[in-house]
């Protein structure tokens, strides 16, 4: 008996008639056969390319690119079976077009699936009854365990009513909203809505703000836009540095980490702001809100630039060196000019080497003896204690953390770095060097890593260059000896004087350079979720990593814990983003109307202009109230009644999480969703804007039930 991809329950027998399904059955079987063939072919081809010699130059690059392309293709082919197909659309003229997570063609060239990201697939997502985009109907599948357990037909023109099993153009989407949640974001690609699709397909230049209240699908849009951009604009991966997604917390990253791979993209780096600097892993929250607010208002880049320059002090006197060949001089003016000519784009530690080499060049030129090899003079100069000691004091090798510590602990240095600070500000920001780093320090540590540089990488490069220089010197002696003893008529050994031959002889003896920081950038595009929480200083951490200023900014001003009284344009333009476009999502797909009826008045009382979205559905379950002591009973009853799904307790730090029950703060729950939310003592969050936002965020995490326990 041939494989049947449809497994409809008995109550959907009217949808199971052969006239409705036979064409799809045949097409899906052909997809299954082609997938099997392509898996085998791509596996064979990948093994073949890997066996090829890497070679040099362009051939090595081409081989690596082909391995990467084939590996990515194999991953998507192995990840899905026939559920790689999302559904189909029927154009006004011609055969149905099937939409997939990736494109697929049979061996004879027949197009079996159109990639969802292509312009040809856009009508499947964008068509509405008002604007059918040239299609008469659309069919969406619902997959479970590799089989279709339901489907929906949507008629978009009068012709689409003929032979349709379901005529509600929202049925597939509404049905998907009621499914239970898990620890990972569910797959919603097949039910992307027209307003969301329009944002997803917006080109990358500039900063695109996806503004919307809770449950409007902002995160879904951001993730799918990331996949769309990587497909439509290959330069983002090939030459611009790739893509970075910044989430609010580790819970969020774990929740969404599977979405992009399911869309065929596994090159996007995911992180939180803490991950951008090593100190973020152990940084504590800033205990003094005044200190956090003042640091957030400062410009870390300007302050660290001033701090770096305070450690770059040319000597105020001339220097005479008695070398074996001549007396050498460095005038005060030469010190000043060399220091001033340092590359402003280089970090303090990197520029230090350039300045040092320039000083050596000035001194080498003064010897003027052509019989003395320049490398011998340089070796002598590098060993001169007076010269090296003076230079080390004038331009020391610095640690980024040490510079920030000195800046906060030294009032004089702090005033140099930020002349606009008042005496009270300086006293407020003062901290001892032994104090732990706080989250408010992270933008300054990040700016210090860029402006000061990593001293260990400089030291490692010095060691690496020393090994190379030693090897080159030894090889030079060997080459000279071989050439001297060469008695052949053609003097073939003379070829060893060529630089190419010396490079081959050097081989791989030199230690490799340190692995670069994968999160340092630059990136071609950055996606920022829960962006309303970022301070100006934190924004600059991201802007510094994206020279193109290409961003997807996702957030809701009404969910800003510290308030957000300006516009998105004002906030983003202040931190250096110019081409800012705003899009709005106003329909709440997640939170039932019963919950929003309770949550909306609370946030509107504190933030009258809050963009409260309209819920698209009702759960039929009213918000329940009770005593905090009844929490165990509430959870026990819910777990017994719901074998699937995830609950979350918000507001009870003493509650220990267990299977299918999380325990989070309102801030830690941002970006997540649960079937049940038990909100414990909401009044504890306070009466200010922060408290109102925390209650609003906590209540709107639920997709079904909300229980408030006081």
XYZ file of C-alpha atoms in Angstrom:
710
model
C 0.000 0.000 0.000
C 1.520 3.356 -0.982
C 2.499 5.784 1.759
C -0.333 8.195 2.692
C 0.838 11.580 4.060
C -2.693 12.387 5.330
C -3.751 11.128 8.752
C -6.996 12.969 9.445
C -9.081 12.131 12.537
C -12.560 10.662 12.110
C -14.285 13.942 12.895
C -12.685 15.423 9.754
C -14.020 12.760 7.401
C -15.548 15.408 5.147
C -12.017 16.670 4.426
C -10.740 13.182 3.580
C -12.545 12.598 0.293
C -10.276 11.533 -2.587
C -11.330 14.460 -4.767
C -9.874 16.854 -2.204
C -6.655 14.994 -1.439
C -5.506 12.785 -4.303
C -3.587 15.507 -6.140
C -1.781 16.479 -2.951
C -1.046 12.844 -2.126
C 0.658 12.311 -5.460
C 2.651 15.530 -5.202
C 3.785 14.844 -1.624
C 4.868 11.311 -2.528
C 6.978 12.739 -5.317
C 8.475 15.204 -2.844
C 9.325 12.305 -0.504
C 11.063 10.382 -3.294
C 13.008 13.433 -4.432
C 14.113 14.248 -0.884
C 15.524 10.746 -0.496
C 17.351 10.997 -3.807
C 18.796 14.417 -3.006
C 19.944 13.387 0.474
C 21.928 10.556 -1.094
C 23.303 12.775 -3.872
C 24.304 15.654 -1.574
C 25.923 13.210 0.885
C 27.919 11.663 -1.975
C 28.916 15.044 -3.381
C 29.957 16.361 0.052
C 32.188 13.352 0.684
C 33.722 13.819 -2.761
C 34.525 17.511 -2.190
C 35.989 16.803 1.246
C 38.370 14.268 -0.308
C 39.711 16.889 -2.699
C 43.031 18.536 -1.837
C 42.519 22.017 -0.418
C 45.084 23.650 -2.670
C 45.973 27.335 -2.362
C 44.373 30.706 -2.908
C 41.045 30.876 -4.688
C 40.789 27.105 -5.103
C 40.960 26.597 -1.338
C 38.313 29.255 -0.779
C 36.054 27.746 -3.454
C 36.390 24.294 -1.880
C 35.503 25.618 1.582
C 32.509 27.524 0.212
C 31.262 24.429 -1.601
C 31.603 22.327 1.559
C 29.674 24.943 3.480
C 26.949 25.124 0.833
C 26.545 21.358 0.616
C 26.590 20.952 4.410
C 23.850 23.537 4.794
C 21.774 21.878 2.096
C 22.191 18.466 3.713
C 21.164 19.799 7.113
C 17.856 21.129 5.821
C 17.215 17.937 3.807
C 17.879 15.773 6.858
C 15.951 17.973 9.259
C 12.595 17.560 7.503
C 10.656 14.914 5.668
C 7.640 15.777 3.539
C 6.663 18.247 6.275
C 9.124 20.474 4.443
C 6.007 21.443 2.455
C 3.908 24.203 4.039
C 0.939 24.145 1.692
C -0.074 25.219 -1.771
C -1.690 28.070 -3.643
C -3.780 27.897 -6.788
C -3.134 30.700 -9.266
C -5.807 32.155 -11.519
C -4.236 30.245 -14.369
C -2.019 27.193 -14.213
C -1.297 24.351 -11.824
C -1.129 24.656 -8.019
C 2.178 25.917 -6.626
C 3.497 24.165 -3.524
C 5.427 26.236 -0.971
C 8.313 24.776 1.045
C 10.907 25.648 3.629
C 13.389 25.330 0.784
C 13.157 24.983 -2.977
C 13.036 21.485 -4.458
C 13.157 20.239 -8.024
C 12.791 16.695 -9.346
C 15.505 15.047 -11.432
C 13.639 15.991 -14.629
C 13.627 19.652 -13.609
C 10.007 19.817 -12.448
C 9.618 22.381 -9.681
C 8.140 20.542 -6.693
C 8.552 23.251 -4.031
C 9.075 26.991 -4.171
C 11.209 28.389 -1.350
C 9.036 30.466 0.990
C 11.506 33.352 0.795
C 11.334 33.833 -2.968
C 9.166 36.530 -4.584
C 7.230 33.721 -6.301
C 6.047 32.476 -2.880
C 5.004 35.885 -1.561
C 1.315 35.591 -2.588
C 0.955 32.511 -0.380
C 1.515 34.713 2.673
C 0.430 38.143 1.455
C -2.813 37.386 -0.404
C -6.091 38.512 1.169
C -9.654 38.675 -0.105
C -9.151 42.387 -0.686
C -5.903 41.757 -2.574
C -5.714 38.124 -3.801
C -2.365 38.661 -5.554
C -3.338 36.537 -8.532
C -4.366 33.406 -6.632
C -7.858 32.025 -6.170
C -7.279 29.822 -3.126
C -4.695 28.710 -0.616
C -4.296 25.481 1.350
C -2.360 25.292 4.626
C -1.297 21.986 6.178
C -0.975 21.181 9.860
C 1.705 18.561 10.438
C 2.134 16.247 13.417
C 4.821 13.555 13.591
C 5.489 13.851 9.872
C 1.839 13.458 8.829
C -0.914 15.938 7.992
C -3.590 15.792 10.681
C -5.565 18.775 9.382
C -5.612 21.326 6.591
C -7.512 24.480 5.696
C -8.625 25.864 2.365
C -8.962 29.624 2.036
C -10.981 31.045 -0.844
C -9.590 34.394 -1.966
C -11.827 34.919 -5.016
C -15.278 33.562 -5.947
C -13.565 30.911 -8.086
C -11.815 29.599 -4.986
C -15.072 28.439 -3.408
C -15.273 25.547 -5.834
C -14.096 22.308 -4.200
C -12.805 23.907 -0.968
C -13.061 21.991 2.296
C -12.931 25.045 4.545
C -13.732 28.610 3.602
C -12.637 30.486 6.720
C -9.505 32.379 5.713
C -8.445 32.662 9.375
C -9.160 29.079 10.451
C -5.616 27.708 10.093
C -4.151 30.618 11.967
C -6.721 30.686 14.767
C -6.416 26.939 15.224
C -2.648 27.245 15.575
C -3.012 29.801 18.362
C -4.782 27.334 20.605
C -2.066 24.671 20.552
C -0.180 24.072 23.789
C 3.286 25.584 24.345
C 6.613 23.872 24.917
C 10.065 25.024 26.046
C 10.820 26.058 22.438
C 9.069 28.567 20.207
C 6.579 26.715 18.032
C 6.826 26.614 14.258
C 4.548 29.279 12.765
C 5.958 29.641 9.257
C 2.876 28.164 7.582
C 0.580 30.686 9.264
C 2.510 33.936 8.788
C -0.051 36.695 8.258
C -0.089 39.260 5.465
C 0.866 42.227 7.683
C 3.729 40.223 9.175
C 4.929 39.039 5.769
C 5.138 42.604 4.483
C 7.556 43.469 7.303
C 9.530 40.240 6.880
C 10.262 41.061 3.225
C 11.455 44.626 3.863
C 15.049 45.117 2.549
C 17.912 45.508 4.992
C 19.220 49.094 4.611
C 18.622 51.338 7.609
C 16.928 50.571 10.907
C 13.509 48.934 10.711
C 11.502 49.172 13.935
C 8.898 46.465 14.529
C 6.714 48.114 17.154
C 3.859 46.260 18.786
C 2.293 45.245 22.048
C 2.533 41.820 23.679
C 1.504 38.850 21.572
C 1.560 40.688 18.237
C 4.235 38.424 16.766
C 7.168 40.833 16.899
C 9.699 38.115 17.653
C 8.249 35.844 14.963
C 8.590 38.651 12.443
C 12.152 39.436 13.509
C 13.329 35.822 13.241
C 11.681 35.247 9.878
C 13.012 38.566 8.585
C 16.517 37.423 9.558
C 16.091 34.255 7.485
C 14.567 36.219 4.602
C 17.416 38.751 4.520
C 20.093 36.060 4.529
C 18.393 34.465 1.530
C 17.539 37.628 -0.410
C 20.769 39.518 0.343
C 23.657 37.013 0.269
C 26.161 39.804 0.812
C 25.139 39.823 4.477
C 26.954 36.516 4.905
C 29.477 36.582 2.085
C 31.169 39.911 2.704
C 29.417 42.022 5.329
C 30.177 39.920 8.402
C 26.989 37.936 8.928
C 24.133 38.527 11.311
C 23.768 38.887 15.083
C 20.583 38.453 17.121
C 20.547 40.067 20.571
C 17.924 38.867 23.054
C 16.972 40.097 26.530
C 18.104 37.050 28.519
C 19.351 33.480 28.330
C 15.805 32.083 28.724
C 14.802 33.898 25.543
C 17.788 32.583 23.583
C 17.015 29.001 24.596
C 13.381 29.554 23.599
C 14.119 30.802 20.062
C 17.404 29.044 19.224
C 15.727 26.378 17.088
C 13.686 28.762 14.910
C 16.337 29.956 12.465
C 17.804 26.469 11.839
C 14.259 25.289 11.073
C 14.138 28.029 8.433
C 17.379 26.836 6.878
C 19.712 29.355 8.512
C 22.280 28.311 11.095
C 24.883 31.056 10.677
C 23.164 33.685 12.842
C 24.915 34.281 16.162
C 22.666 34.612 19.219
C 23.670 36.445 22.387
C 22.588 38.787 25.156
C 24.246 42.098 25.946
C 26.082 40.370 28.794
C 27.711 38.003 26.315
C 29.412 40.828 24.430
C 32.107 41.213 27.099
C 33.748 38.514 29.266
C 32.875 40.353 32.458
C 29.165 40.079 31.632
C 29.018 36.490 32.893
C 29.678 37.561 36.497
C 28.424 41.164 36.483
C 25.843 41.984 39.144
C 22.931 44.364 38.847
C 23.832 47.936 39.732
C 22.514 48.353 43.312
C 22.169 52.148 43.102
C 19.592 53.249 40.518
C 21.140 56.739 40.435
C 24.528 55.313 39.417
C 22.926 53.116 36.747
C 21.004 56.078 35.337
C 24.043 58.375 35.284
C 26.294 55.792 33.630
C 23.591 55.077 31.056
C 23.589 58.740 30.040
C 27.348 58.915 29.405
C 29.220 58.184 26.178
C 31.574 55.246 26.845
C 33.410 55.677 23.519
C 34.261 59.331 24.141
C 35.283 58.648 27.728
C 37.535 55.701 26.863
C 39.107 57.654 24.017
C 40.022 60.378 26.500
C 41.266 57.766 28.964
C 43.475 56.146 26.316
C 44.973 59.481 25.291
C 45.851 60.224 28.900
C 48.200 57.220 28.764
C 49.811 58.294 25.463
C 52.263 60.991 26.678
C 55.306 61.759 24.483
C 58.441 62.514 26.542
C 59.033 66.184 27.182
C 62.765 65.990 26.465
C 65.104 64.916 23.678
C 66.970 61.609 23.903
C 70.527 60.712 22.872
C 71.533 57.086 22.336
C 75.187 55.975 22.022
C 74.965 53.134 19.500
C 77.935 51.068 18.180
C 77.693 52.980 14.899
C 76.773 56.568 15.791
C 75.103 58.822 18.314
C 71.356 58.700 17.648
C 68.858 61.440 18.564
C 65.139 61.703 19.110
C 64.045 65.296 19.549
C 61.044 66.302 21.636
C 59.280 67.371 18.440
C 59.887 63.964 16.830
C 58.346 62.222 19.846
C 55.286 64.469 19.572
C 54.901 64.037 15.817
C 55.208 60.249 15.903
C 52.685 59.953 18.740
C 50.272 62.307 16.960
C 50.505 60.326 13.702
C 49.199 57.124 15.276
C 46.298 55.550 13.372
C 43.109 56.835 15.053
C 41.232 53.716 13.934
C 43.643 51.409 15.768
C 43.319 50.512 19.423
C 45.800 51.924 21.927
C 47.711 48.635 22.151
C 47.739 48.037 18.381
C 48.839 51.600 17.600
C 51.612 51.206 20.165
C 53.471 48.779 17.891
C 53.146 51.128 14.904
C 54.461 54.080 16.915
C 57.370 51.983 18.171
C 58.289 50.868 14.655
C 58.132 54.450 13.409
C 60.535 55.559 16.154
C 62.917 52.739 15.241
C 62.747 53.783 11.584
C 63.794 57.340 12.483
C 66.795 56.025 14.423
C 67.801 53.429 11.796
C 67.873 56.144 9.118
C 70.370 58.111 11.226
C 73.026 55.366 11.087
C 73.599 55.956 7.394
C 76.017 53.069 7.024
C 74.934 50.879 4.086
C 77.154 48.042 5.310
C 75.159 47.719 8.524
C 71.993 45.636 7.998
C 68.869 47.473 9.221
C 67.692 44.401 11.106
C 70.902 44.448 13.173
C 70.310 48.076 14.139
C 66.707 47.319 15.078
C 67.809 44.359 17.179
C 70.227 46.575 19.094
C 67.609 49.309 19.590
C 65.046 46.833 20.913
C 67.561 45.745 23.538
C 68.461 49.262 24.675
C 67.064 49.698 28.187
C 66.913 53.492 28.082
C 64.944 53.616 24.819
C 62.555 50.790 25.675
C 62.047 52.033 29.233
C 61.222 55.551 28.060
C 58.788 54.266 25.451
C 57.019 51.883 27.851
C 56.425 54.747 30.270
C 55.261 57.066 27.479
C 52.949 54.529 25.795
C 52.309 51.608 28.155
C 50.648 48.342 27.208
C 47.258 48.523 28.944
C 44.495 46.214 30.088
C 40.951 47.403 29.246
C 39.621 46.448 32.670
C 42.478 48.269 34.415
C 41.711 51.466 32.514
C 38.018 51.351 33.469
C 38.928 50.604 37.085
C 41.261 53.613 37.165
C 38.631 55.803 35.541
C 36.020 55.072 38.224
C 38.496 55.104 41.133
C 40.438 58.254 40.151
C 38.414 61.497 40.355
C 41.072 63.357 38.343
C 40.999 60.837 35.498
C 37.199 60.710 35.542
C 37.006 64.492 35.184
C 39.413 64.327 32.217
C 37.280 61.666 30.576
C 33.951 63.444 31.192
C 34.540 67.191 31.751
C 30.803 67.832 32.039
C 30.422 65.855 35.265
C 29.634 67.823 38.383
C 31.454 67.256 41.668
C 28.391 65.358 42.894
C 28.437 63.168 39.794
C 32.120 62.355 40.282
C 31.461 61.399 43.894
C 28.427 59.321 42.886
C 30.348 57.372 40.242
C 33.436 56.761 42.365
C 34.088 53.076 43.050
C 36.970 51.130 44.491
C 38.967 48.934 42.161
C 38.026 45.805 44.102
C 34.268 46.324 43.693
C 32.504 43.785 41.434
C 31.559 44.794 37.929
C 27.927 45.726 37.409
C 25.693 45.586 34.345
C 26.014 49.377 34.116
C 29.775 48.944 33.624
C 29.467 46.624 30.631
C 29.214 49.345 27.940
C 32.387 50.946 29.331
C 34.250 47.633 29.416
C 33.129 46.991 25.855
C 34.289 50.431 24.710
C 37.591 49.830 26.513
C 38.141 46.550 24.658
C 37.732 48.399 21.361
C 39.729 51.516 22.244
C 42.422 49.980 24.440
C 42.629 46.560 22.819
C 43.535 43.160 24.206
C 47.085 43.197 25.628
C 47.331 39.403 25.501
C 46.655 39.337 21.765
C 49.450 41.903 21.319
C 51.826 39.844 23.446
C 50.862 36.682 21.552
C 51.473 38.422 18.233
C 54.887 39.556 19.497
C 55.732 35.959 20.401
C 54.450 34.791 17.037
C 56.497 37.352 15.132
C 59.566 36.470 17.209
C 59.215 32.808 16.210
C 58.827 33.803 12.559
C 61.838 36.144 12.715
C 63.979 33.471 14.353
C 62.938 30.902 11.747
C 63.638 33.356 8.941
C 67.096 34.103 10.298
C 67.927 30.408 10.607
C 66.639 29.724 7.101
C 68.685 32.640 5.752
C 71.837 31.020 7.130
C 70.876 27.668 5.612
C 70.043 29.248 2.245
C 73.318 31.191 2.179
C 75.228 27.980 2.942
C 73.416 25.992 0.228
C 73.988 28.676 -2.379
C 77.630 29.033 -1.404
C 78.205 25.290 -1.809
C 76.202 25.007 -5.049
C 78.625 23.901 -7.787
C 75.986 23.118 -10.385
C 76.218 24.734 -13.786
C 72.759 26.360 -13.529
C 73.218 27.462 -9.900
C 69.744 26.125 -9.142
C 70.090 26.811 -5.429
C 69.847 30.534 -6.112
C 66.088 30.113 -6.446
C 65.983 29.776 -2.666
C 66.597 33.512 -2.372
C 63.072 34.141 -3.650
C 60.450 35.102 -1.076
C 58.023 32.388 -2.259
C 60.608 29.696 -1.620
C 61.345 31.104 1.828
C 57.641 31.117 2.665
C 57.388 27.452 1.691
C 60.430 26.609 3.799
C 58.898 28.378 6.785
C 55.854 26.131 6.526
C 53.594 26.216 9.572
C 56.187 26.471 12.320
C 54.836 29.822 13.489
C 52.107 29.554 16.144
C 48.643 30.466 14.865
C 47.141 33.843 15.650
C 44.617 33.972 18.491
C 41.032 33.136 17.577
C 39.189 36.439 17.086
C 36.239 37.356 19.279
C 33.230 36.013 17.390
C 30.925 38.668 18.892
C 33.203 41.632 18.250
C 31.897 42.111 14.720
C 31.609 43.781 12.401
C 28.213 42.365 11.445
C 26.196 43.092 8.328
C 22.890 43.203 10.204
C 21.823 43.072 13.853
C 18.419 42.043 15.188
C 17.587 43.436 18.648
C 14.590 42.072 20.544
C 13.046 43.810 23.575
C 14.933 46.870 22.356
C 12.880 49.268 24.461
C 15.045 48.319 27.467
C 18.399 49.343 26.004
C 20.121 52.447 27.331
C 22.036 54.780 25.047
C 25.296 53.292 26.324
C 24.086 49.760 25.545
C 22.916 50.812 22.093
C 26.417 52.074 21.335
C 27.780 48.579 22.055
C 25.681 47.339 19.134
C 26.123 50.293 16.774
C 29.901 49.859 17.085
C 29.491 46.304 15.759
C 27.439 47.259 12.706
C 29.177 49.810 10.451
C 26.346 49.569 7.904
C 23.817 50.690 10.571
C 21.453 47.953 9.347
C 19.152 46.880 12.187
C 15.883 45.144 12.919
C 14.656 46.762 16.125
C 11.879 44.922 17.951
C 10.094 46.368 20.955
C 7.155 47.928 22.709
C 7.475 51.313 24.400
C 4.774 50.305 26.883
C 6.954 47.411 28.101
C 9.963 49.598 28.973
C 10.647 49.101 32.688
C 12.325 52.510 33.027
C 9.777 54.311 30.885
C 10.014 55.340 27.230
C 8.618 58.832 26.767
C 10.228 59.705 23.421
C 9.610 58.285 19.960
C 11.583 55.455 18.392
C 12.998 57.920 15.869
C 14.267 60.212 18.620
C 15.841 57.376 20.575
C 17.586 55.764 17.605
C 18.742 58.936 15.906
C 20.363 60.046 19.157
C 22.615 56.991 19.161
C 23.610 57.304 15.516
C 20.947 55.525 13.427
C 19.631 57.814 10.711
C 17.455 55.906 8.233
C 14.748 54.841 10.694
C 11.478 53.275 9.481
C 8.636 52.387 11.831
C 6.187 49.517 11.355
C 3.342 48.677 13.718
C 1.648 45.433 14.713
C -1.643 45.966 16.517
C -3.312 42.542 16.802
C -2.607 40.394 19.856
C -2.474 36.798 18.658
C -1.219 35.339 21.934
C -3.139 36.734 24.885
C -6.858 35.929 25.209
C -9.296 38.826 25.394
C -10.245 37.810 28.961
C -6.658 38.419 30.129
C -6.231 41.666 28.196
C -9.396 43.027 29.784
C -7.581 42.765 33.145
C -4.082 43.746 32.023
C -4.844 46.731 29.765
C -6.363 49.076 32.385
C -3.384 48.531 34.678
C -0.793 49.618 32.144
C -2.931 52.439 30.708
C -3.250 53.951 34.172
C 0.535 54.334 34.309
C 1.204 54.866 30.575
C -1.861 56.502 28.982
C -0.458 56.339 25.439
C 0.515 52.666 25.674
C 0.004 50.788 22.412
C -2.312 48.110 23.820
C -3.111 45.584 21.069
C -6.519 44.079 20.382
C -6.830 40.369 21.122
C -7.960 38.289 18.178
C -9.503 35.468 20.201
C -11.151 34.446 23.457
C -10.106 31.438 25.515
C -13.402 31.020 27.351
C -11.457 30.926 30.634
C -11.879 33.952 32.916
C -9.010 35.366 34.949
C -9.027 33.734 38.381
C -7.988 35.239 41.699
C -6.899 33.571 44.917
C -4.531 33.483 47.872
C -0.783 33.069 47.458
C -0.910 30.056 49.733
C -3.016 28.211 47.157
C -0.221 28.166 44.546
C 0.631 24.441 45.019
C -3.024 23.486 44.605
C -3.415 25.667 41.493
C -0.414 24.054 39.815
C -1.365 20.510 40.853
C -4.882 20.927 39.474
C -3.669 22.417 36.211
C -0.967 19.797 35.620
C -3.453 16.970 36.217
C -5.919 18.492 33.782
C -3.348 19.306 31.089
C -0.934 16.509 30.146
C 0.784 18.877 27.713
C 1.821 22.503 27.919
C 4.000 24.700 30.106
C 3.131 26.824 33.143
C 5.081 29.657 34.733
C 5.112 31.095 38.241
C 6.022 34.786 38.197
C 6.745 36.723 41.360
C 7.665 33.953 43.809
C 11.488 33.710 43.933
C 11.248 30.915 46.498
C 9.330 28.634 44.165
C 11.541 25.876 42.738
C 10.885 25.107 39.070
C 9.847 21.604 38.151
C 8.897 19.670 35.056
C 6.585 21.792 32.869
C 6.584 24.624 35.432
C 9.035 27.541 35.197
C 9.775 30.145 37.869
C 10.751 33.590 36.595
C 10.731 37.289 37.314
C 8.719 39.557 35.006
C 11.981 40.727 33.446
C 13.183 37.147 32.928
C 9.877 36.166 31.297
C 10.102 38.785 28.552
C 9.778 37.335 25.086
C 8.373 34.028 26.392
C 4.871 32.545 26.452
C 3.124 29.906 28.571
C -0.194 28.078 28.695
C -0.728 29.083 32.334
C 0.709 32.020 34.258
C 0.390 32.118 38.032
C 1.165 35.693 39.078
C 2.067 35.850 42.776
C 1.577 39.061 44.787
C 1.607 41.498 41.849
C 1.463 44.432 44.249
C 5.067 43.689 45.295
C 6.320 45.190 42.038
C 5.448 48.702 43.220
C 3.215 51.580 42.135
C 5.572 53.302 39.710
C 5.953 52.780 35.955
C 8.341 49.865 36.505
C 5.798 48.084 38.681
C 2.985 48.664 36.194
C 5.135 47.362 33.334
C 6.180 44.287 35.311
C 2.545 43.394 36.032
C 1.567 43.988 32.400
C 4.418 41.863 31.072
C 3.694 39.047 33.530
C -0.025 38.896 32.741
C 0.449 38.911 28.967
C 2.796 35.908 28.899
C -0.148 33.514 28.950
C -1.817 31.992 25.907
C -4.732 30.482 27.863
C -5.077 30.984 31.605
C -4.068 33.616 34.139
C -4.307 33.111 37.901
C -3.526 36.080 40.159
C -2.605 35.118 43.727
C -2.413 37.812 46.373
